[in-house]
Each structure stands twice: as C-alpha cells, then as structure tokens.
PDB file of C-alpha atoms in Angstrom:
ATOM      1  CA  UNK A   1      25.187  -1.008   3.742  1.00 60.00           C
ATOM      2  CA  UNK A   2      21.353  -0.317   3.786  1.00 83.00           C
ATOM      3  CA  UNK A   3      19.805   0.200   6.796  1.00 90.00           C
ATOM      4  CA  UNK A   4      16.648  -1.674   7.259  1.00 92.00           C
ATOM      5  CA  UNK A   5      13.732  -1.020   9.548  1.00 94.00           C
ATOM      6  CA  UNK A   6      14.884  -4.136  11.050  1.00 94.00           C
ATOM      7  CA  UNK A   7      18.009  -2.474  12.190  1.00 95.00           C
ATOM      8  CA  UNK A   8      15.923   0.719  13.921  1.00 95.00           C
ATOM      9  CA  UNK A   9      13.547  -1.640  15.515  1.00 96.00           C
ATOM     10  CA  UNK A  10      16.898  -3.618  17.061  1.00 97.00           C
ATOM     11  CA  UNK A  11      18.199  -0.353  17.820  1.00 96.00           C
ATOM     12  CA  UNK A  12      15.174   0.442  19.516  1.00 96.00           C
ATOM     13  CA  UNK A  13      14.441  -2.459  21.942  1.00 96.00           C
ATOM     14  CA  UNK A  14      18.310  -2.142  22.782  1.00 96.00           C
ATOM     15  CA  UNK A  15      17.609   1.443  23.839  1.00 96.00           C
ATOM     16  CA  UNK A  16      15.016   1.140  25.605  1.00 96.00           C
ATOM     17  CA  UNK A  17      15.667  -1.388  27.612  1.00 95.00           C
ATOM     18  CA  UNK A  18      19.902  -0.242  28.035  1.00 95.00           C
ATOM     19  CA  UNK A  19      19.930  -4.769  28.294  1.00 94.00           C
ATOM     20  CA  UNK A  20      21.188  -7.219  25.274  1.00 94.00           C
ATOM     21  CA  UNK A  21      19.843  -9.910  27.136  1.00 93.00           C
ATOM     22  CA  UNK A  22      16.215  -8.043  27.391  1.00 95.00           C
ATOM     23  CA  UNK A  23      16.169  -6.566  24.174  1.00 95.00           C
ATOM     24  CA  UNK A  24      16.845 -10.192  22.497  1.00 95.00           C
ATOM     25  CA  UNK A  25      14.391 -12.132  24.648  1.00 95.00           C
ATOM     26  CA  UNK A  26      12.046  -8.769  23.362  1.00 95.00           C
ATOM     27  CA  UNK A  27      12.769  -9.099  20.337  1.00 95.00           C
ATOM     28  CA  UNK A  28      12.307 -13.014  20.330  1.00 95.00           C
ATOM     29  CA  UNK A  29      15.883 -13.528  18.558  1.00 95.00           C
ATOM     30  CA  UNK A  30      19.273 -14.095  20.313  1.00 95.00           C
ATOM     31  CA  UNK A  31      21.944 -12.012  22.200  1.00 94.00           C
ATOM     32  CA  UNK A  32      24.807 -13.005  19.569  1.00 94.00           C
ATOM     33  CA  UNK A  33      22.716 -12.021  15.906  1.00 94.00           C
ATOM     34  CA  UNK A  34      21.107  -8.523  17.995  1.00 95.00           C
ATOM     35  CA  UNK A  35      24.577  -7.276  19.294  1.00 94.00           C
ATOM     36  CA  UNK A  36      25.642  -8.524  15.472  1.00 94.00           C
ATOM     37  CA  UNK A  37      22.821  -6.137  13.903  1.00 94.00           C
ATOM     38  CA  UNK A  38      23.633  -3.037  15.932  1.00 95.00           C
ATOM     39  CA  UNK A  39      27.611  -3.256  15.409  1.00 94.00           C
ATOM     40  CA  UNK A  40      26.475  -3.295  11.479  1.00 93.00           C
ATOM     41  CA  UNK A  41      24.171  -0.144  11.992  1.00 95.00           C
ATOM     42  CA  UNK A  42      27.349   1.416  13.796  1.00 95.00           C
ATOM     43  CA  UNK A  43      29.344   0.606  11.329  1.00 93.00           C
ATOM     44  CA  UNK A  44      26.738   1.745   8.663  1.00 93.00           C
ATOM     45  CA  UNK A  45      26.188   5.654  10.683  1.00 94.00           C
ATOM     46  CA  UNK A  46      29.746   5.829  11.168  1.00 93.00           C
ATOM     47  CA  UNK A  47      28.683   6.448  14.953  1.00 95.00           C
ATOM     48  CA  UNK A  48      28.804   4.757  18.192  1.00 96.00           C
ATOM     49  CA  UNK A  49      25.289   4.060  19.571  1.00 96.00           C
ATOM     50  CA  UNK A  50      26.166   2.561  22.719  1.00 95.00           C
ATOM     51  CA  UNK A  51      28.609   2.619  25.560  1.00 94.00           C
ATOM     52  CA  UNK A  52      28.929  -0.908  26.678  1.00 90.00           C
ATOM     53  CA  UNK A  53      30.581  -2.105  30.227  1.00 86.00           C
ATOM     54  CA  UNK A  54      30.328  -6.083  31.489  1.00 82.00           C
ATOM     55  CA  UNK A  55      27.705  -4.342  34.056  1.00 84.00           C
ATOM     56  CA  UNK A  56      25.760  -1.710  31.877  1.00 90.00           C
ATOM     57  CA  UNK A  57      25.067  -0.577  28.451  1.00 93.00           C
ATOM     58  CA  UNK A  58      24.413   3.137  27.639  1.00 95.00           C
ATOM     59  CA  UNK A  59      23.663   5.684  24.998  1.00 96.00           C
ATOM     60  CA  UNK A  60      25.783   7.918  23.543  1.00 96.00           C
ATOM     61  CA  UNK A  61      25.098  11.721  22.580  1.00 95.00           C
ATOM     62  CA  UNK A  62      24.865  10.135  18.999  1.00 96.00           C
ATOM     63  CA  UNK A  63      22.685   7.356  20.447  1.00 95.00           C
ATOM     64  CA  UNK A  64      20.440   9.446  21.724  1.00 96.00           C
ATOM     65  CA  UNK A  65      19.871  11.762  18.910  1.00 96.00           C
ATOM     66  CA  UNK A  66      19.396   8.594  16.650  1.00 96.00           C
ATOM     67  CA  UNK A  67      16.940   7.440  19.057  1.00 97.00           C
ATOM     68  CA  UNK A  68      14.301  10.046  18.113  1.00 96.00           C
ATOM     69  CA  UNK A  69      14.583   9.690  14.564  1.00 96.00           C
ATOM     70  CA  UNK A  70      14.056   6.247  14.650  1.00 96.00           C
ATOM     71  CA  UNK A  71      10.890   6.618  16.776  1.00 97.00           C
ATOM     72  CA  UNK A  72      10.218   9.194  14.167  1.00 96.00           C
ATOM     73  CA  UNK A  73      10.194   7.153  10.748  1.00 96.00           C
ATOM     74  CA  UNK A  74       9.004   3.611  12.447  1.00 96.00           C
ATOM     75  CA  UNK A  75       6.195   6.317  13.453  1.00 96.00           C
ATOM     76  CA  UNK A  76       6.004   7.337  10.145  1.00 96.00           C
ATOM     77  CA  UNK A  77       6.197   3.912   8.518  1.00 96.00           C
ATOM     78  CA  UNK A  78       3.689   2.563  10.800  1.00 95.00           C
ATOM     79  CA  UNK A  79       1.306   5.741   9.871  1.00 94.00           C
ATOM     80  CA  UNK A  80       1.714   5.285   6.175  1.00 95.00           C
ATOM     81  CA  UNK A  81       1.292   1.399   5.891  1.00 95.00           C
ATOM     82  CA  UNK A  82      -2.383   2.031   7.706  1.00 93.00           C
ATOM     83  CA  UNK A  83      -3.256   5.333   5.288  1.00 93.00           C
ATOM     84  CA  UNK A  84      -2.777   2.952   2.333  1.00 93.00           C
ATOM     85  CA  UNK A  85      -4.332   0.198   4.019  1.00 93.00           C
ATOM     86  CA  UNK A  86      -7.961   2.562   4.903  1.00 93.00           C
ATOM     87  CA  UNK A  87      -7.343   3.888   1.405  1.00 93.00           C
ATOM     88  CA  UNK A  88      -7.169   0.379  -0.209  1.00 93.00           C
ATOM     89  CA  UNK A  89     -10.232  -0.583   1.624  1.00 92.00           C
ATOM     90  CA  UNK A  90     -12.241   2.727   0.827  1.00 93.00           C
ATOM     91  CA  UNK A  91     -11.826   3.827   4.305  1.00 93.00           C
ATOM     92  CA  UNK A  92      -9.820   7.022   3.407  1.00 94.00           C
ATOM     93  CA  UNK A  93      -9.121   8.601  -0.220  1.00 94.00           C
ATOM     94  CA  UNK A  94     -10.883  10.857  -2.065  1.00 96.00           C
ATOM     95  CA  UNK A  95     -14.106  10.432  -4.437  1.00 97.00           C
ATOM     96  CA  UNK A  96     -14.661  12.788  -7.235  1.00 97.00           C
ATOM     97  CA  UNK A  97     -18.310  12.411  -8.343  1.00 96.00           C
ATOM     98  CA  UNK A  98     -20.178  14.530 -11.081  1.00 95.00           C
ATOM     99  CA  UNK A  99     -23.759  15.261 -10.756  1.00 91.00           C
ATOM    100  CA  UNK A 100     -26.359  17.064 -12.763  1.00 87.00           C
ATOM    101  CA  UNK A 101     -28.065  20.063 -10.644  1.00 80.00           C
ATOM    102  CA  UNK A 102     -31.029  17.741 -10.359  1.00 77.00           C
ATOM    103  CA  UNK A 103     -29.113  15.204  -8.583  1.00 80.00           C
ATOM    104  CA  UNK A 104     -29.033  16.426  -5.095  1.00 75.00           C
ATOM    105  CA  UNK A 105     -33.271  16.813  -5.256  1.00 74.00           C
ATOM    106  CA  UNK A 106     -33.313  13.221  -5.744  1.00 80.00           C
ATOM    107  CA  UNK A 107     -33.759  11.164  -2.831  1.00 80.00           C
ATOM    108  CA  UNK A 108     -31.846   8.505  -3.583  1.00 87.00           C
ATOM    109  CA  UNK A 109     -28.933  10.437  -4.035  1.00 88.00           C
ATOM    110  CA  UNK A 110     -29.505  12.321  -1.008  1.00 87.00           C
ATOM    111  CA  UNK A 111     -29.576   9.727   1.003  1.00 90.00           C
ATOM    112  CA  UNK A 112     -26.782   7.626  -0.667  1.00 91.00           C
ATOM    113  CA  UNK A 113     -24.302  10.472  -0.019  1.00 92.00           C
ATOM    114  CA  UNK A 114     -25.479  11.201   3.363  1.00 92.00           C
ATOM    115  CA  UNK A 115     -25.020   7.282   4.750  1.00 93.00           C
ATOM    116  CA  UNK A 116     -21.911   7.150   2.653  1.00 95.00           C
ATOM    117  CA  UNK A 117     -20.800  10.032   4.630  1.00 94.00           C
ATOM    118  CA  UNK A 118     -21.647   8.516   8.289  1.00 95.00           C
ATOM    119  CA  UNK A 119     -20.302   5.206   7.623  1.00 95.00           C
ATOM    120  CA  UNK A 120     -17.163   6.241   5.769  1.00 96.00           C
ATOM    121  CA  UNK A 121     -16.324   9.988   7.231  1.00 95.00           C
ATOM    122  CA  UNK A 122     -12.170  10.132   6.313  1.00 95.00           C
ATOM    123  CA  UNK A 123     -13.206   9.566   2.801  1.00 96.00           C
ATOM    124  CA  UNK A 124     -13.348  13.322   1.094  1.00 95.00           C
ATOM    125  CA  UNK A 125     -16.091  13.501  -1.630  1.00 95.00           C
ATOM    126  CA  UNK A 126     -15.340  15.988  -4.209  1.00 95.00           C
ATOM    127  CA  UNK A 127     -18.902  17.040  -5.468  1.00 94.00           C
ATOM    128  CA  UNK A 128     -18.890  19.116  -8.898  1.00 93.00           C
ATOM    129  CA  UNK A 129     -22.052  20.238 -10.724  1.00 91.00           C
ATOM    130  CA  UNK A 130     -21.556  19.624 -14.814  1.00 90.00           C
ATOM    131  CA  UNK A 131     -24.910  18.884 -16.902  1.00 87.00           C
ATOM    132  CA  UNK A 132     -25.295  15.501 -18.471  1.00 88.00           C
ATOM    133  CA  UNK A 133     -23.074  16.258 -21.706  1.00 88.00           C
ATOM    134  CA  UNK A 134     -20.123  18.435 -19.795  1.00 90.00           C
ATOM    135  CA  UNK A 135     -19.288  14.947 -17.758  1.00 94.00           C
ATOM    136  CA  UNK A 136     -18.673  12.619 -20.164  1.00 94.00           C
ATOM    137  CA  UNK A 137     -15.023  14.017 -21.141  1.00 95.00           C
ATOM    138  CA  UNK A 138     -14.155  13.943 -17.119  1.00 96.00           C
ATOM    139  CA  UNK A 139     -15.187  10.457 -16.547  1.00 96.00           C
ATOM    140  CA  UNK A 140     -13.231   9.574 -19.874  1.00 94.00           C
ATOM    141  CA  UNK A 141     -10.600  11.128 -19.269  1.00 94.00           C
ATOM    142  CA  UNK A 142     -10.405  10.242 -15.344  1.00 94.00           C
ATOM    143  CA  UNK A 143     -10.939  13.322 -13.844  1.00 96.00           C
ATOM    144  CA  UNK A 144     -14.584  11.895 -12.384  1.00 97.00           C
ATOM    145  CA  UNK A 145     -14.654   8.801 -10.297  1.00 97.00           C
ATOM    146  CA  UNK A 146     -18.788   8.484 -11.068  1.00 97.00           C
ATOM    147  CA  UNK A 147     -21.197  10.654 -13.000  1.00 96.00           C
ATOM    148  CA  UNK A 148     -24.586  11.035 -11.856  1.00 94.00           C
ATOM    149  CA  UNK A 149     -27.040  11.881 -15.289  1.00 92.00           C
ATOM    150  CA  UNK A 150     -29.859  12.327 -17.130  1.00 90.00           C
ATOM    151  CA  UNK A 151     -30.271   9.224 -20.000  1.00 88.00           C
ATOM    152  CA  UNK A 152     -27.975  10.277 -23.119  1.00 87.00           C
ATOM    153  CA  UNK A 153     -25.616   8.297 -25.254  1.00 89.00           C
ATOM    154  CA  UNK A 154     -22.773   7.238 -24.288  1.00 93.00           C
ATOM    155  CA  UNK A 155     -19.684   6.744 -25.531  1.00 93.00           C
ATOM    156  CA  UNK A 156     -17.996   2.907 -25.820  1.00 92.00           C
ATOM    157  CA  UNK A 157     -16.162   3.301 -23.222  1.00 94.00           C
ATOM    158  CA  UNK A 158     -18.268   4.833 -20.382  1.00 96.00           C
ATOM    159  CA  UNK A 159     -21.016   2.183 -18.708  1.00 95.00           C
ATOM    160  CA  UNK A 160     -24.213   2.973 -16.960  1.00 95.00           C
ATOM    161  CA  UNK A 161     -26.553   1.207 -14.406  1.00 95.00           C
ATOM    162  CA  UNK A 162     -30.189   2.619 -13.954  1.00 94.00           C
ATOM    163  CA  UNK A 163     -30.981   4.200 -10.595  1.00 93.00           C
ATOM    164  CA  UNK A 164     -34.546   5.578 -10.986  1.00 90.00           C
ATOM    165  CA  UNK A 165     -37.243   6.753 -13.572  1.00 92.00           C
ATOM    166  CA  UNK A 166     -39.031   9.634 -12.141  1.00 91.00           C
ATOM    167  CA  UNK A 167     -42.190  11.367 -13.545  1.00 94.00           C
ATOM    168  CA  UNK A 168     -41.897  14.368 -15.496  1.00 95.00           C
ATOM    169  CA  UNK A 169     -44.601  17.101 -14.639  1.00 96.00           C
ATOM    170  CA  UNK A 170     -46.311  20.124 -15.425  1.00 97.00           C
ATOM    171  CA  UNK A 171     -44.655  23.488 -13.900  1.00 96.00           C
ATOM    172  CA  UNK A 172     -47.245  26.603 -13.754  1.00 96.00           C
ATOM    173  CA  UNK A 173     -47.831  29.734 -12.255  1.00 96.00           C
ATOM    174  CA  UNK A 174     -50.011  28.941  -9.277  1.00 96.00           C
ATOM    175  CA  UNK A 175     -52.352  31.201 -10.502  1.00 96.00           C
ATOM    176  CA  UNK A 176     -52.762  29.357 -13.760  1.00 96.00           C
ATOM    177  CA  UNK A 177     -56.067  28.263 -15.081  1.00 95.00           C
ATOM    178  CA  UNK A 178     -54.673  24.793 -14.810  1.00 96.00           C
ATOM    179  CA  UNK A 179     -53.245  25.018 -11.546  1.00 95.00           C
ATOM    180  CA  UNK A 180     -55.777  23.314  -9.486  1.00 94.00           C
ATOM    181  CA  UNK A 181     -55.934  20.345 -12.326  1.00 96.00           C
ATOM    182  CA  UNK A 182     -54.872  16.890 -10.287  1.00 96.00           C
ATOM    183  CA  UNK A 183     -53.538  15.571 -13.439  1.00 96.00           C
ATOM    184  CA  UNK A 184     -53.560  16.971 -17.216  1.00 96.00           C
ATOM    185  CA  UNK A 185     -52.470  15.600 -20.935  1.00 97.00           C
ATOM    186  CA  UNK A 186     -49.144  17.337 -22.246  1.00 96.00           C
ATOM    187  CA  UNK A 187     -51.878  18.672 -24.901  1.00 96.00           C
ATOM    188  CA  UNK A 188     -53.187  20.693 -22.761  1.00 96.00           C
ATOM    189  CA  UNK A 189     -49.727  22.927 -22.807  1.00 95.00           C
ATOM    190  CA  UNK A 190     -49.627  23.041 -26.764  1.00 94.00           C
ATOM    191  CA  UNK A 191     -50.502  26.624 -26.972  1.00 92.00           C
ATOM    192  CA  UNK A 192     -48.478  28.372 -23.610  1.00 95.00           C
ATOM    193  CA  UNK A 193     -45.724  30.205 -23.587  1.00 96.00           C
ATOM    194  CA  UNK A 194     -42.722  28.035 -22.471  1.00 95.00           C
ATOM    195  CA  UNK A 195     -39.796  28.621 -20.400  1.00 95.00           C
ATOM    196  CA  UNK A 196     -37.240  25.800 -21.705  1.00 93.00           C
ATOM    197  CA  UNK A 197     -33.529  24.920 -21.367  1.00 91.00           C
ATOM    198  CA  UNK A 198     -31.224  26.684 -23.876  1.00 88.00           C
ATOM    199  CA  UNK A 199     -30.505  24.440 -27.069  1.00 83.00           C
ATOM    200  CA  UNK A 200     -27.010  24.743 -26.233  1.00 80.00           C
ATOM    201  CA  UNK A 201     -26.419  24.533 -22.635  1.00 74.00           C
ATOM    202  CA  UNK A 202     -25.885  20.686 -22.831  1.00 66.00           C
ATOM    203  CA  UNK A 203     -28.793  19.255 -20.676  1.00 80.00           C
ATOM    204  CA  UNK A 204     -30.082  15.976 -21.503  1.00 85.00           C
ATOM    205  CA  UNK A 205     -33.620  17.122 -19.929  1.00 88.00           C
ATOM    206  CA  UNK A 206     -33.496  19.719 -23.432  1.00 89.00           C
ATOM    207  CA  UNK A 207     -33.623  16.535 -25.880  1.00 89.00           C
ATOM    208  CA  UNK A 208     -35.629  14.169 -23.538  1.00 91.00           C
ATOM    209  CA  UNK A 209     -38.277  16.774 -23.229  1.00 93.00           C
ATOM    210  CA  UNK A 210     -38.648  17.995 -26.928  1.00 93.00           C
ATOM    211  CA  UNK A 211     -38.201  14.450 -27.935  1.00 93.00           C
ATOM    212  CA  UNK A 212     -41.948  14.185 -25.536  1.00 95.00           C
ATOM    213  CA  UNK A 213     -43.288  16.840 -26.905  1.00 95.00           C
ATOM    214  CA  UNK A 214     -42.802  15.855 -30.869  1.00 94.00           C
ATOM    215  CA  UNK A 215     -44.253  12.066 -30.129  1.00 94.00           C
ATOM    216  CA  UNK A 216     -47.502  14.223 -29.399  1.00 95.00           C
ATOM    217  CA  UNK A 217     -47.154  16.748 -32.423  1.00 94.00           C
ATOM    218  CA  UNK A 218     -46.346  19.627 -30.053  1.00 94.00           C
ATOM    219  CA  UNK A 219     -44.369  21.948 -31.259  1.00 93.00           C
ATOM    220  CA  UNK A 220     -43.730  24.328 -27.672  1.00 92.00           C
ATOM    221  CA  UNK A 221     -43.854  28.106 -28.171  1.00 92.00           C
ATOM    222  CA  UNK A 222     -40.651  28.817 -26.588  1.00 93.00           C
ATOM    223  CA  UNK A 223     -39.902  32.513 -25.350  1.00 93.00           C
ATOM    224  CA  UNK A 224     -37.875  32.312 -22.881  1.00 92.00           C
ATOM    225  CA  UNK A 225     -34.270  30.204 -23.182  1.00 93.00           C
ATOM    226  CA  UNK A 226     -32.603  29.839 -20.114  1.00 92.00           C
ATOM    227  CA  UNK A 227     -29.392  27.600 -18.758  1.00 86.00           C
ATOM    228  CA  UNK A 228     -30.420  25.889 -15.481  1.00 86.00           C
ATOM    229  CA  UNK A 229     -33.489  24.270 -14.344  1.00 87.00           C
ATOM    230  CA  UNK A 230     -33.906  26.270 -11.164  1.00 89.00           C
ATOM    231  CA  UNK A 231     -34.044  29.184 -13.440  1.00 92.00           C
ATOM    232  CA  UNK A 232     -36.655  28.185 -15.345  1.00 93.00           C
ATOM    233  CA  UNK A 233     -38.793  27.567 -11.390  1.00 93.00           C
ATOM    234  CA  UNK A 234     -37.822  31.357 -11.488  1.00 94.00           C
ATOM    235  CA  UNK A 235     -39.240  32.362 -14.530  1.00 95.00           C
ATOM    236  CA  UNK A 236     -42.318  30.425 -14.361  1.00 96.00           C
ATOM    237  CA  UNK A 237     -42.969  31.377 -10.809  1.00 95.00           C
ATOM    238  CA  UNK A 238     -42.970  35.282 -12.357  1.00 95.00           C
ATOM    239  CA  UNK A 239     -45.655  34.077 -14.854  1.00 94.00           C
ATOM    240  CA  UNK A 240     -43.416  34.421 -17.931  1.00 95.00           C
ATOM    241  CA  UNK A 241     -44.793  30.736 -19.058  1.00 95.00           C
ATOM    242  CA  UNK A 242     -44.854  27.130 -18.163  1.00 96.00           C
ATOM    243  CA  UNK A 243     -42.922  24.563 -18.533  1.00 96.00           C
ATOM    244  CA  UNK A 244     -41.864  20.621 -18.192  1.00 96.00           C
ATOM    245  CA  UNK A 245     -39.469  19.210 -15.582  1.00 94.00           C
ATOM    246  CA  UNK A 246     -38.702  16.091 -13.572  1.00 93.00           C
ATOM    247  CA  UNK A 247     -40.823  15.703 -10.609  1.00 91.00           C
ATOM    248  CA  UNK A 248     -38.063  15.645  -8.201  1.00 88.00           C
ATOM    249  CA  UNK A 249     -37.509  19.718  -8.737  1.00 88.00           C
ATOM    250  CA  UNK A 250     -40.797  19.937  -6.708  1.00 89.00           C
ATOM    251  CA  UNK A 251     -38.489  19.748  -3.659  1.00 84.00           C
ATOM    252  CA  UNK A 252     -37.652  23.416  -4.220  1.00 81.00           C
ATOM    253  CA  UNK A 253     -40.877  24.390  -3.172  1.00 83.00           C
ATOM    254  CA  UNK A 254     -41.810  27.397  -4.618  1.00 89.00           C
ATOM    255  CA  UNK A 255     -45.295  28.508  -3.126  1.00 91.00           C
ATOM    256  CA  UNK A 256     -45.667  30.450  -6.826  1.00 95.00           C
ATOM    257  CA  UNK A 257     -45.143  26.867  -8.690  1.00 95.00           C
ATOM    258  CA  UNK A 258     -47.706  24.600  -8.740  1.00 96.00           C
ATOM    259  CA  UNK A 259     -46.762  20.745 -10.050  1.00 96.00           C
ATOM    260  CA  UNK A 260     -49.228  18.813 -12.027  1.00 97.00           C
ATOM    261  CA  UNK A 261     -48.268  14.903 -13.017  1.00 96.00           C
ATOM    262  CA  UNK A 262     -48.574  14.606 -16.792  1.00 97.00           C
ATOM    263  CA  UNK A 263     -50.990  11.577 -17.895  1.00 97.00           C
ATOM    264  CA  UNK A 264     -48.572  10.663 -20.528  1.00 96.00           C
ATOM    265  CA  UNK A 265     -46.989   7.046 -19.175  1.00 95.00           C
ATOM    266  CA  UNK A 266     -44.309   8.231 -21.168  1.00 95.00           C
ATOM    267  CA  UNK A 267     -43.517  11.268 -19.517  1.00 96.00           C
ATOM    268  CA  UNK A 268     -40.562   9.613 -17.340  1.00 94.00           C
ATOM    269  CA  UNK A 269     -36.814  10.518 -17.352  1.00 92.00           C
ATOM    270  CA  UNK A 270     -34.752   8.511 -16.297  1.00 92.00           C
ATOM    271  CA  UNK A 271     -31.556   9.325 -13.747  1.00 92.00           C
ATOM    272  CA  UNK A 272     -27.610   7.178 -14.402  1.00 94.00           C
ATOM    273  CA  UNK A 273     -24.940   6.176 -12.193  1.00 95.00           C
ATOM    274  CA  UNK A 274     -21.814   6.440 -14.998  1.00 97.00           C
ATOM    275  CA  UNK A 275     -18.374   5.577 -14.825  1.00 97.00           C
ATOM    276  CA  UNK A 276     -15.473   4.297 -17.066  1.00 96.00           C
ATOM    277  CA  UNK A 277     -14.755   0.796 -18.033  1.00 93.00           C
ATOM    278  CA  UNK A 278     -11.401   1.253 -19.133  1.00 92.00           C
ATOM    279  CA  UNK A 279     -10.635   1.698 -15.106  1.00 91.00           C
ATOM    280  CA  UNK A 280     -10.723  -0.764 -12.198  1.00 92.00           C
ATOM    281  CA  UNK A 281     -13.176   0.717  -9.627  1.00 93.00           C
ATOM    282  CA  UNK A 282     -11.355   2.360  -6.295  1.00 95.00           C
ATOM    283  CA  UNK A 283     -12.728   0.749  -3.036  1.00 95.00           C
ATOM    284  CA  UNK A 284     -14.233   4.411  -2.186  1.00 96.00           C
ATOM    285  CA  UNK A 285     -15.944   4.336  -6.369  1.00 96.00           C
ATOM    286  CA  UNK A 286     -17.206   0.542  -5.151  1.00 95.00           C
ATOM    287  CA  UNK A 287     -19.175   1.377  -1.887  1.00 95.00           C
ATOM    288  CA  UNK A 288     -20.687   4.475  -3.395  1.00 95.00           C
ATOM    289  CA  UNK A 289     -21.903   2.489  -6.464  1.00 95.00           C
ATOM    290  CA  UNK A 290     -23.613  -0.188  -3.915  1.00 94.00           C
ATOM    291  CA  UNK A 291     -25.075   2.075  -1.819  1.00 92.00           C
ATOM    292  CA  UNK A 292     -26.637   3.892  -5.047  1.00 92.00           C
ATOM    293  CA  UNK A 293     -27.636   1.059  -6.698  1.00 91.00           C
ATOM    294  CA  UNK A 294     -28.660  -0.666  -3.351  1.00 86.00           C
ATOM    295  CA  UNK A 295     -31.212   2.175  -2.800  1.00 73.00           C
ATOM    296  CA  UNK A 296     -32.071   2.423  -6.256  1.00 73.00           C
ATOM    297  CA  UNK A 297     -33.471  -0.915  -5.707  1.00 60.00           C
ATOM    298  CA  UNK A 298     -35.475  -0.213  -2.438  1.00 60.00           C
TER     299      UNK A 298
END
C-alpha cells in the first residue's frame, strides 16, 4: 500500500504519547480506526513499530528509527507547503527585471525597488543592465519578468504602461560659454562638437535624440561615438564636446558637467515599465508593477 502523511501523523501522536487511548482522543478519531491505521503502516514497512502489553505500549529499535524520519518529511512537507504558499503570494521567489543604465538615476525607480525591498525582503531581485533594444528578446522569450525602457516600438506581444516623462537637457563643459545659461534653445548647440551614443549600440536615447534634433533642422557634428551614457558625462566633462541627455543623469554629479534645461517643450523622453502579455503576471511581477506605477502616479 501507499503510505500517506496521514499514516506518519498517526504514527506520530502514537509515539509520542506511548497511549492509543491519548493518541486517538489527540488525534480527534477513535481507538479502533488509529490502532487499524498503524497495523496497515506495519504491514506496509514490513516492520514492527510498537511493542504493545494490556499495561504499556512501546517503540521498537525500528520504531524509533522511523520516528525521526517521519518528524523529518512532515517537517519537510510542512516547510514546502508554506515556500509555495509565500511564493504564490509574492512573499518569496525570484524577480528578474531589466533596466536601462538610466534606470537606477531615476527616482521613481529608486525608490520603487528600495520599498519593494523592505516590505518584501525573501523575494530575490535579479537586476540586469541591457539598453532599450537588447530587452525585448528576454521579456519575449521569458527570461525578464519586467523591462524598465526608454520609449521604442514594441513588438505585439510585449505591453507597456508609462511611468514618467523627464526633461532632456543640455550637457557642457562647465567652462563652456553657455554654462552659466539658466535655460537655452537646442539651436544654440547646432554648431558644437557632440559626444553621442554609437548608431549601433541599441539605445533608444540614440533615435529619440536625433529624431529632436532633425524636427529643428539640426544636423549634430558628431566626433565622438561612444556606447554608454555615463561615458559620454566622461567625455564631455574632458571638453571633447557637448551633448543631450535625460535630466535624470544629473544625479551623477560631475562638478566638470554643467546641466542646462532645453526650452524645447518637446525635449522630453519618456521612461516604460514592459512586460509580456502572452504570460500571467507572478505575484512578485504584480507588486513591483503597483508600486512602479503607484509612484509613477505621485
């Protein structure tokens, strides 16, 4: 026959308290069906459990060995029934998240992350750094849980909510005749030297900000190409050129950068929360989307 957890948990009470009587009235069952249940789980271990005397009941050698290993897998029952409860509830599990290398200057994601991680601490969040284009085949392909991006389009199958538009700004040597300037026109960069994003490195900011620049008839002077937006704060703060990124870099605080707003109301970009459609949300994918979106709506 099988044996059931029923049968250890008989087995158990019967143990512990060396009493049919006691273990039944434990167990809130009879004496005749518990002594039934514990000749069957004899008869299933080919072993006696028991030594049993009209005055006293007692374990055998086999009893006794049986009797930790069936404290053992009730344990481990018991501890695997709650780990897929927390799980199923988002209170354990793992959360794989994609996120441009602008993300973590962002407030809002900041903070999202860090409240996630005080109110939900057994949950492990898997942070990996792709640019907007190098995430879409992960989330597709269900490798990411959530993609945090610049605006691009998306495939059919991927959806997006909004979590903020931020202001795109001016990035100049601090030395730089327009440094001190409290605002100035994207004209006004027409003729520098610029520092941009290589043309194939996969950033959405490369499209969004040429895409700016050609709705003005600017056509940048680009001499330096680089892969990463913090290494274009490098470049500039050397005095190799200027250039054009999202406000929310400013966080970096270089003292050899200074930031000046654009006057352009269309010099925004816009930040995603992405994910797949063609997958039910996890509990741990749900409360990271709310507390995004809830703080994209403070």
């Amino acid at each position: 026959m099988m044996i059931e957890l029923r049968h250890l948990r008989y087995f158990i009470a019967v143990a512990e308290e060396l009493h049919f009587g006691r273990a039944a009235q434990r167990l809130h069952i009879s004496q005749p069906p518990l002594s039934q249940q514990i000749l069957q789980l004899e008869q299933a271990l080919d072993a006696q459990l028991f030594t049993r005397t009209n005055r006293s009941v007692q374990l055998t050698p086999a009893g006794q060995s049986f009797l930790q290993d069936a404290r053992a897998v009730l344990l481990q029952v018991e501890q695997a029934a709650g780990r897929a409860a927390r799980i199923h509830h988002g209170q354990q599990g793992e959360l794989r998240i994609g996120f441009t290398s602008s993300a973590p200057f962002t407030g809002l994601v900041s903070d999202a992350l860090y409240h996630y991680r005080q109110r939900w601490p057994d949950v492990h969040i898997q942070m990996q750094e792709y640019n907007t284009r190098q995430q879409l085949a992960p989330l597709h392909e269900g490798r990411l849980d959530l993609g945090v991006m610049r605006n691009t389009p998306l495939p059919e199958d991927l959806q997006h909510r909004l979590l903020l538009r931020e202001p795109l700004c001016a990035v100049v040597h601090h030395a730089h005749p327009l440094a001190q300037a409290t605002s100035i026109s994207i004209r006004a960069l027409a003729s520098e030297p610029f520092v941009f994003f290589d043309a194939q490195g996969g950033t959405a900011l490369y499209g969004e900000i040429l895409a700016l620049l050609h709705r003005y008839q600017i056509k940048p002077y680009i001499t330096q190409e680089v892969g990463e937006a913090m290494t274009i704060l490098g470049l500039v703060a050397t005095g190799l050129g200027v250039s054009i990124l999202p406000a929310s870099f400013a966080r970096a605080r270089l003292a050899e950068v200074a930031w000046i707003p654009l006057q352009e109301s269309d010099a925004i970009s816009e930040v995603w929360l992405v994910w797949s459609a063609l997958r039910q949300p996890s509990a741990q994918m749900s409360n990271m989307m709310a507390l995004l979106l809830h703080h994209a709506e403070d």
